[in-house]
Coordinates of C-alpha atoms in Angstrom, one line a residue:
X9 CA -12.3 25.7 23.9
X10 CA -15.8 27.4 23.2
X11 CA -13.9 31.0 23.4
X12 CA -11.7 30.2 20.9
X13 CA -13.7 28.0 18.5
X14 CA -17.2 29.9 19.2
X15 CA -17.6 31.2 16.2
X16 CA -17.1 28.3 14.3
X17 CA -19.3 26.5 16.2
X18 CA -21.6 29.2 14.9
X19 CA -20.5 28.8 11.2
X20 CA -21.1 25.0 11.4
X21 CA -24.1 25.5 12.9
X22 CA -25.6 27.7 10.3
X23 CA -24.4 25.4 7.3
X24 CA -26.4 22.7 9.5
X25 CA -29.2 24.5 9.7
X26 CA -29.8 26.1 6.3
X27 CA -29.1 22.7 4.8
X28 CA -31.7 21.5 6.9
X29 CA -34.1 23.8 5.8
X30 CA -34.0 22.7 2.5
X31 CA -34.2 18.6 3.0
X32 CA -37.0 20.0 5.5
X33 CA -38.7 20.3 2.0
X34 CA -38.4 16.9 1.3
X35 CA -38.4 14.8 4.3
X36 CA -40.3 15.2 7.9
X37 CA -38.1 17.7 9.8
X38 CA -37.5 16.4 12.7
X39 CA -36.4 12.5 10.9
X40 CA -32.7 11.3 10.3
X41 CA -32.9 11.9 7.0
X42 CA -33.3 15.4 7.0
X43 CA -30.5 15.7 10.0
X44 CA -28.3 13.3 8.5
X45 CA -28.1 14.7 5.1
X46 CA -27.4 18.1 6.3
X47 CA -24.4 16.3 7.9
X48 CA -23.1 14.9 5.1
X49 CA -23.6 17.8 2.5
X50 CA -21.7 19.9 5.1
X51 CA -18.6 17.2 4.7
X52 CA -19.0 17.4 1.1
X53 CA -19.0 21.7 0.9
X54 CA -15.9 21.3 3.0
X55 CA -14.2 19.0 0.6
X56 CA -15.0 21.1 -2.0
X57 CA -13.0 24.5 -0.8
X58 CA -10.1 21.8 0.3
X59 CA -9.5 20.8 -3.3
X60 CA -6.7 22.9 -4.1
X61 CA -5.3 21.7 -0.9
X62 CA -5.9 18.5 -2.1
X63 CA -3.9 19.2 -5.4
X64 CA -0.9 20.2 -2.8
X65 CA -0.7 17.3 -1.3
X66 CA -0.8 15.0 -4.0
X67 CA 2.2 17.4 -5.9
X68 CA 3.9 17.3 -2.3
X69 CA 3.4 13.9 -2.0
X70 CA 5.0 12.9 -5.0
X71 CA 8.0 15.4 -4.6
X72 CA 8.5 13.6 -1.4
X73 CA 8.3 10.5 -2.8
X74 CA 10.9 11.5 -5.9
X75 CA 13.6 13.2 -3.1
X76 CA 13.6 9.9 -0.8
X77 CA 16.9 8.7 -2.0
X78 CA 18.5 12.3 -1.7
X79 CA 17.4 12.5 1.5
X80 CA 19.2 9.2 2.4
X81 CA 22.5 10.4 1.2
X82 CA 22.2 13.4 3.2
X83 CA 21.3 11.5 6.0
X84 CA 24.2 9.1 5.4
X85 CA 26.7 11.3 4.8
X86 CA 25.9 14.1 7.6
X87 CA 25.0 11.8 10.7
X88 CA 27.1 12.8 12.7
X89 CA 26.6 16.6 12.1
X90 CA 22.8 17.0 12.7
X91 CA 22.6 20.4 11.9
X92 CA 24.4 20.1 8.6
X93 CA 22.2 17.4 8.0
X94 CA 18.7 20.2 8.7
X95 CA 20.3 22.4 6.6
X96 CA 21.1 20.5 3.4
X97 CA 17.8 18.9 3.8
X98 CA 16.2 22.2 4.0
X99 CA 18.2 23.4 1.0
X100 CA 16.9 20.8 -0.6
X101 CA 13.3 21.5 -0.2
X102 CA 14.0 24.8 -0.8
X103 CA 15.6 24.2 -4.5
X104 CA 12.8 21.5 -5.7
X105 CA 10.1 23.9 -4.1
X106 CA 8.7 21.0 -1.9
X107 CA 6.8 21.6 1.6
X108 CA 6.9 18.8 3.5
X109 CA 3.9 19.8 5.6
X110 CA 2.0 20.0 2.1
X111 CA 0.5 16.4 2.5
X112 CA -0.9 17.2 5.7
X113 CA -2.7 20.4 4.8
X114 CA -5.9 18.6 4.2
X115 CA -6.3 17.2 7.5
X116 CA -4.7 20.1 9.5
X117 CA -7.8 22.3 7.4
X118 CA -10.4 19.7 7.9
X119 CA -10.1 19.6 11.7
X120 CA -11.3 22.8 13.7
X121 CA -14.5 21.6 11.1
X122 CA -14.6 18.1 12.7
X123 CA -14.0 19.3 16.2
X124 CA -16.8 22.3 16.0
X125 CA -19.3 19.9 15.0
X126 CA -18.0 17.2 17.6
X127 CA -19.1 20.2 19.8
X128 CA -22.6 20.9 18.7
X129 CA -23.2 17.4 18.8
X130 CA -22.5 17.3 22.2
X131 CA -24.2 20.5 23.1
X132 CA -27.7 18.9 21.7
X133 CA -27.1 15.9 23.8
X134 CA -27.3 17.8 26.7
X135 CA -30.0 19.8 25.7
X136 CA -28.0 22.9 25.4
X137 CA -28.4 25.4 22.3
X138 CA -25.3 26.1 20.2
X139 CA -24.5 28.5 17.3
X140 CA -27.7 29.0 15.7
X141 CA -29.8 26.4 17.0
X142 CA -32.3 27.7 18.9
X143 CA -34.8 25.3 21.2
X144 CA -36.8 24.7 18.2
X145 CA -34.0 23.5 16.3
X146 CA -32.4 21.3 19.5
X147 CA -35.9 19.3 20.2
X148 CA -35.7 18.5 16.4
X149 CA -32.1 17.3 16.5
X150 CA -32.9 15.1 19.8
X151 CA -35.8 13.1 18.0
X152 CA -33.6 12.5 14.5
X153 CA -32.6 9.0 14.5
X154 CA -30.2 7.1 12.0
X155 CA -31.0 3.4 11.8
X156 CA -32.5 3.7 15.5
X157 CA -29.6 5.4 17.0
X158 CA -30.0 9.4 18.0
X159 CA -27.2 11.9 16.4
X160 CA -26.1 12.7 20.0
X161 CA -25.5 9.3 21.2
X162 CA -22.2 7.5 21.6
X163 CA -21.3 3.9 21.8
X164 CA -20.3 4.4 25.6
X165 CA -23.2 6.2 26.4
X166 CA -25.3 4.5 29.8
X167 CA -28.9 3.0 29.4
X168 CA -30.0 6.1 31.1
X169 CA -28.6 8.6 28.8
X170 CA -29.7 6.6 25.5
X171 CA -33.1 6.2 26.7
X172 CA -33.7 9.9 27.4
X173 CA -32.8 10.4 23.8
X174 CA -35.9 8.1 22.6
X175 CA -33.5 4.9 21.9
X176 CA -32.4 1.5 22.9
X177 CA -28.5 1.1 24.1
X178 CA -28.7 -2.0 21.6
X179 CA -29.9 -0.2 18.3
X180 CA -27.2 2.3 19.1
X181 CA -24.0 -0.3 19.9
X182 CA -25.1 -1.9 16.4
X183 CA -25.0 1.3 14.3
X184 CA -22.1 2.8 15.7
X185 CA -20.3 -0.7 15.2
X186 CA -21.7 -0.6 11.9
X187 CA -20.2 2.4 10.7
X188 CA -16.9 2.2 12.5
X189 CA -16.4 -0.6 10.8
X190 CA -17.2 1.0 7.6
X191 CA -14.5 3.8 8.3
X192 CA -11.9 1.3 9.2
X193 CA -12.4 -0.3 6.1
X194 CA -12.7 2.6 3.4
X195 CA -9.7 4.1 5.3
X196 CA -7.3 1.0 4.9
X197 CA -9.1 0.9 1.3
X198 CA -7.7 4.0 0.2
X199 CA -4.4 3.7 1.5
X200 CA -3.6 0.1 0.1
X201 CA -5.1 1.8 -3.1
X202 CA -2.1 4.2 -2.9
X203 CA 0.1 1.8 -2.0
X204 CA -0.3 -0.8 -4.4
X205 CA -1.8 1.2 -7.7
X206 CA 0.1 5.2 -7.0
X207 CA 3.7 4.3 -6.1
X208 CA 6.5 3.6 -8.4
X209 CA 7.9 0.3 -7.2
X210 CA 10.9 0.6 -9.0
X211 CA 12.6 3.0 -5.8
X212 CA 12.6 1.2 -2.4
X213 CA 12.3 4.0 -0.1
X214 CA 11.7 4.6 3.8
X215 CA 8.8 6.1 2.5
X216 CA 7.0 3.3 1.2
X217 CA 7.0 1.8 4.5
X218 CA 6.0 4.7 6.1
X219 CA 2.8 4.8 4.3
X220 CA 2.3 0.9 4.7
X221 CA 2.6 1.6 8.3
X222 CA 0.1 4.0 8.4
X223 CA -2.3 1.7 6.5
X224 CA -2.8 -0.3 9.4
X225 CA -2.2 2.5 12.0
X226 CA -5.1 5.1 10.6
X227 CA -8.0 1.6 10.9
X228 CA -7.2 0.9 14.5
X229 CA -7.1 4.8 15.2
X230 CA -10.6 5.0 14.0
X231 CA -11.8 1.9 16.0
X232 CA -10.7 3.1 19.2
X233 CA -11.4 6.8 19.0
X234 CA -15.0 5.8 16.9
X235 CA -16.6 4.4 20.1
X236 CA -16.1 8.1 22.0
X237 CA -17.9 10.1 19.0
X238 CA -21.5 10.7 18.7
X239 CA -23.3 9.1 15.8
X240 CA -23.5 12.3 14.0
X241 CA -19.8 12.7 13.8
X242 CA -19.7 9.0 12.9
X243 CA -21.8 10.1 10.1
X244 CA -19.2 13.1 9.2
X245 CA -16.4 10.8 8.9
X246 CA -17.5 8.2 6.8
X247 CA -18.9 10.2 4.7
X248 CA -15.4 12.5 4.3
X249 CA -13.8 8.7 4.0
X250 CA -16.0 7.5 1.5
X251 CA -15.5 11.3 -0.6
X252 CA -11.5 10.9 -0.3
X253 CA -11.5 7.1 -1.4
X254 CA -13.1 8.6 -4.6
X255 CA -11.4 10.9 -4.9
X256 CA -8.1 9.1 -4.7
X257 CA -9.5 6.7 -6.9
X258 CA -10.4 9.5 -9.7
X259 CA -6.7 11.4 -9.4
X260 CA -5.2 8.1 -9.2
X261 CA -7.0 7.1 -13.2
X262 CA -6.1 10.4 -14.6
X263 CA -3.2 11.8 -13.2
X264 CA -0.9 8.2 -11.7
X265 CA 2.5 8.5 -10.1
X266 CA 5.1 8.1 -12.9
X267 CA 6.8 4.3 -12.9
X268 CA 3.5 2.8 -10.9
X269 CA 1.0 0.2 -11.7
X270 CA -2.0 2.8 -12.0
X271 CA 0.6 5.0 -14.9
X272 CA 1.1 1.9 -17.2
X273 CA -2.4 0.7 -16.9
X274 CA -3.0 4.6 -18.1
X275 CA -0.5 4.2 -20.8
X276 CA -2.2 0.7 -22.1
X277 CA -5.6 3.0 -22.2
X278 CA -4.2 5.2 -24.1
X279 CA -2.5 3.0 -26.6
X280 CA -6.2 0.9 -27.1
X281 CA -7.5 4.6 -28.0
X282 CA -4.5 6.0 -30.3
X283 CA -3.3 8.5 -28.4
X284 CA 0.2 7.1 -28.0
X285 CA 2.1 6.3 -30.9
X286 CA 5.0 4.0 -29.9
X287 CA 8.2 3.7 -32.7
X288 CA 8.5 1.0 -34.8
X289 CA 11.4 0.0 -33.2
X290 CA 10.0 -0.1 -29.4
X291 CA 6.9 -2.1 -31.0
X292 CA 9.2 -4.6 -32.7
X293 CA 11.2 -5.6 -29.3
X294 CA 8.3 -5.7 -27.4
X295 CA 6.9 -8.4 -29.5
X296 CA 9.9 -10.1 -29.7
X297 CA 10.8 -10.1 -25.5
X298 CA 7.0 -11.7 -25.8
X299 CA 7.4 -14.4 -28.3
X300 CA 11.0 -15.1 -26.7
X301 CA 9.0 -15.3 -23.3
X302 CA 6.5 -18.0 -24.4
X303 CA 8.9 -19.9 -26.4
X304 CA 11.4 -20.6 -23.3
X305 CA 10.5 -23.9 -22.0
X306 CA 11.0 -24.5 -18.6
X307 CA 12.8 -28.2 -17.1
X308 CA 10.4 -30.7 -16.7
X309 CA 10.7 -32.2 -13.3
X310 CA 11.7 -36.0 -12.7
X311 CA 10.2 -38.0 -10.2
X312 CA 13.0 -38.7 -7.2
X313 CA 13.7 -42.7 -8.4
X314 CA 15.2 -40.9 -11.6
X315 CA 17.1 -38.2 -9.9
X316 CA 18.6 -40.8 -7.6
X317 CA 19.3 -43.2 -10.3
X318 CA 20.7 -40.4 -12.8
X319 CA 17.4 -41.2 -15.0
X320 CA 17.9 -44.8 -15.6
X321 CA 15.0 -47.4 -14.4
X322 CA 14.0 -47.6 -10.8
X323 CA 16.4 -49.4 -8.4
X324 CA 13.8 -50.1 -5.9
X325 CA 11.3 -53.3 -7.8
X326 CA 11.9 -56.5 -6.3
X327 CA 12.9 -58.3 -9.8
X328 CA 15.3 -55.8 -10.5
X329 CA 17.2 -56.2 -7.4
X330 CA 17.4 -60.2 -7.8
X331 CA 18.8 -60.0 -11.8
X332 CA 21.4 -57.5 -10.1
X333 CA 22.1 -60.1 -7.3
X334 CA 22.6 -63.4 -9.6
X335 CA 24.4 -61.4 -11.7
X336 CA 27.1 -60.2 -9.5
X337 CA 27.3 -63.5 -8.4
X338 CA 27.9 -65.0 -11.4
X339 CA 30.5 -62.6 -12.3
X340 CA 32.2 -62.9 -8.7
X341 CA 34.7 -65.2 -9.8
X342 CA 35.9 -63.0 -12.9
X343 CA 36.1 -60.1 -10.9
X344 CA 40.0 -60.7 -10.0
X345 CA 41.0 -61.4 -13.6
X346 CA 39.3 -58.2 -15.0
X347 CA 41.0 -56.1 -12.4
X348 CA 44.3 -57.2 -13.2
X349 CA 43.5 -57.2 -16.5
X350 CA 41.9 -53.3 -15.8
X351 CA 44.6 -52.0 -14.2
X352 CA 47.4 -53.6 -16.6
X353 CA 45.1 -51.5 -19.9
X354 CA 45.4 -48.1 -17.4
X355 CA 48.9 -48.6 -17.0
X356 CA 49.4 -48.7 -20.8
X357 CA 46.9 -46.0 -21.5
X358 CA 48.7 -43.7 -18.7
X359 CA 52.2 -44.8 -20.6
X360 CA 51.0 -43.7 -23.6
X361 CA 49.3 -40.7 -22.4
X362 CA 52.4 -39.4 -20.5
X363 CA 54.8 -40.4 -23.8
X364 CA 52.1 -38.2 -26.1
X365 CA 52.6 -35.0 -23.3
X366 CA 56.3 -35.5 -23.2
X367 CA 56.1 -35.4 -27.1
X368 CA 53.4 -32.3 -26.8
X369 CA 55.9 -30.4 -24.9
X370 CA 58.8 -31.2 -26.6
X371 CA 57.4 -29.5 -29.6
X372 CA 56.2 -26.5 -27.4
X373 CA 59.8 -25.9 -26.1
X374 CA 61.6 -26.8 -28.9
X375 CA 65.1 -29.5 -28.5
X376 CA 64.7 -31.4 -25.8
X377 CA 67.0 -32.3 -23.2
X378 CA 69.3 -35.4 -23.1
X379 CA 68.5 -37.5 -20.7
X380 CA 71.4 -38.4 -17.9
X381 CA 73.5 -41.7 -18.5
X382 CA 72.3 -42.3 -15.2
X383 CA 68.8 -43.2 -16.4
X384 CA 69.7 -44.6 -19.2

């Protein structure tokens, strides 16, 4: 590994070294400020080349995003043909001028960076030179403390180890707890930001959860593999966390994803300042799907003694239930007279009813038939 990535580890150490020059200038050189900052202005001169590779991957992104549901079809319809189904996918690709490694480009550019100063990290904890730094420059590194905790130390580091670096195994656990926390959080930050502000809802696709997966993979990825890094590297990635959850934040405000949340807040911003002129016509039934939208009352709900009771009074007070109970007693006698009676009216209101059909359908049909001297 130091073959291959030696001279990186020189490069890094050189950026490290000149930047410390300069905050040498401002703070005491051997401090954690003047360490620490050369840390983090070497994460934010890496970002800065990886911008256009950040412009990729948004574009890729996006394009990926926008071909979900051709790639379902192809799946669908080629799944039993798996080769067919790499080929039209690749054709596909090919003909909207999308790289589906794109979106990783960032990462895949950021990491011999990461793992060469992982490296000379390591190398100052055991006392070894790396690169450019010379004894001099090592003995300065091993006395710079952030917080308490030395740049070389790691969460799992023994009692021993810590203390030959000038710290306490308690001021270290703290700080590196501290700041893996803060990476967890700023990394499940930005990715609910793009999930919730920079993705047009409108088109379920396996993508979506894909990236809602990975919003609560990348935080326990960074818990577990943060207590194996040195404090300096801690540093590095925070700091590249913090500088892509602005980032996000700033391409997200200009430049939204079509159909999303963070595009139409756009478009309202725009509208307040002029720059979009809607027609007349849009304008008009907008106001009107608004005004019909406050106007529509919703059903006020009854209590459950007028539901019950189909909305008359409720059945369940005690004086209500005694006037029902004399009355039916009163009219217990009458009952058999009013059911003959009942039934006699339904007999003639049935004769009559049946007479005004027959008469009904006679007209329909025209003559009607005599009837059989049978029945007569």
């Amino acid at each position: 590994m130091d073959t291959i990535l030696g001279p990186l580890y020189i490069a890094v150490s050189w950026i490290i070294v000149q930047f410390h020059s300069f905050y040498s200038l401002i703070f005491d050189k051997d401090s954690g400020a003047a360490w620490g900052l050369s840390i983090v202005s070497l994460v934010v001169l890496i970002r800065i080349c990886l911008i256009p590779l950040f412009v990729k991957q948004i574009k890729s992104t996006r394009n990926m995003q926008a071909l979900q549901p051709k790639m379902k079809a192809i799946q669908e319809r080629y799944k039993s043909d798996k080769q067919r189904q790499s080929e039209e996918m690749m054709k596909l690709y090919k003909e909207t001028g999308t790289n589906p490694l794109s979106s990783c480009l960032p990462i895949l550019a950021q990491s011999p960076f990461f793992i060469s100063l992982y490296q000379v990290l390591s190398h100052i904890a055991q006392n070894k030179t790396v690169g450019v730094i010379d004894q001099p420059l090592l003995e300065s590194a091993q006395k710079a403390h952030i917080f308490g905790a030395p740049l070389a130390a790691k969460f799992m580091d023994s009692a021993e180890k810590i203390q030959s670096l000038g710290a306490s195994v308690i001021d270290v656990r703290v700080v590196t707890i501290i700041m893996i926390v803060l990476m967890s959080a700023s990394q499940f930050y930005t990715q609910r930001q793009l999930m919730t502000k920079n993705v047009d809802l409108t088109v379920k696709t396996p993508f979506m959860q894909q990236q809602k997966m990975l919003m609560y993979v990348f935080p326990i990825m960074f818990a577990v593999f943060g207590i194996n890094f040195p404090v300096g590297v801690l540093v590095y990635w925070l700091t590249t966390n913090v500088w892509t959850m602005g980032q996000q934040m700033f391409v997200i405000r200009r430049n939204p994803t079509p159909g999303s949340k963070a595009f139409e807040e756009r478009q309202e911003r725009l509208r307040a300042q002029g720059k979009i002129v809607e027609a007349p016509a849009e304008i008009a039934a907008k106001k009107a799907a608004e005004e019909a939208r406050q106007n529509r009352q919703q059903p006020k709900r009854q209590p459950k003694s007028k539901r019950q009771t189909g909305g008359s009074a409720p059945a369940g007070s005690a004086q209500t239930r005694t006037r029902a109970g004399s009355a039916s007693q009163s009219t217990g006698a009458k009952k058999p007279s009013l059911e003959k009676k009942d039934a006699q009216d339904g007999k003639e209101k049935g004769d009559s009813a049946s007479g005004s059909r027959t008469a009904k359908s006679g007209q329909r049909k025209g003559q009607q038939r005599p009837k059989h001297p049978s029945k007569k």
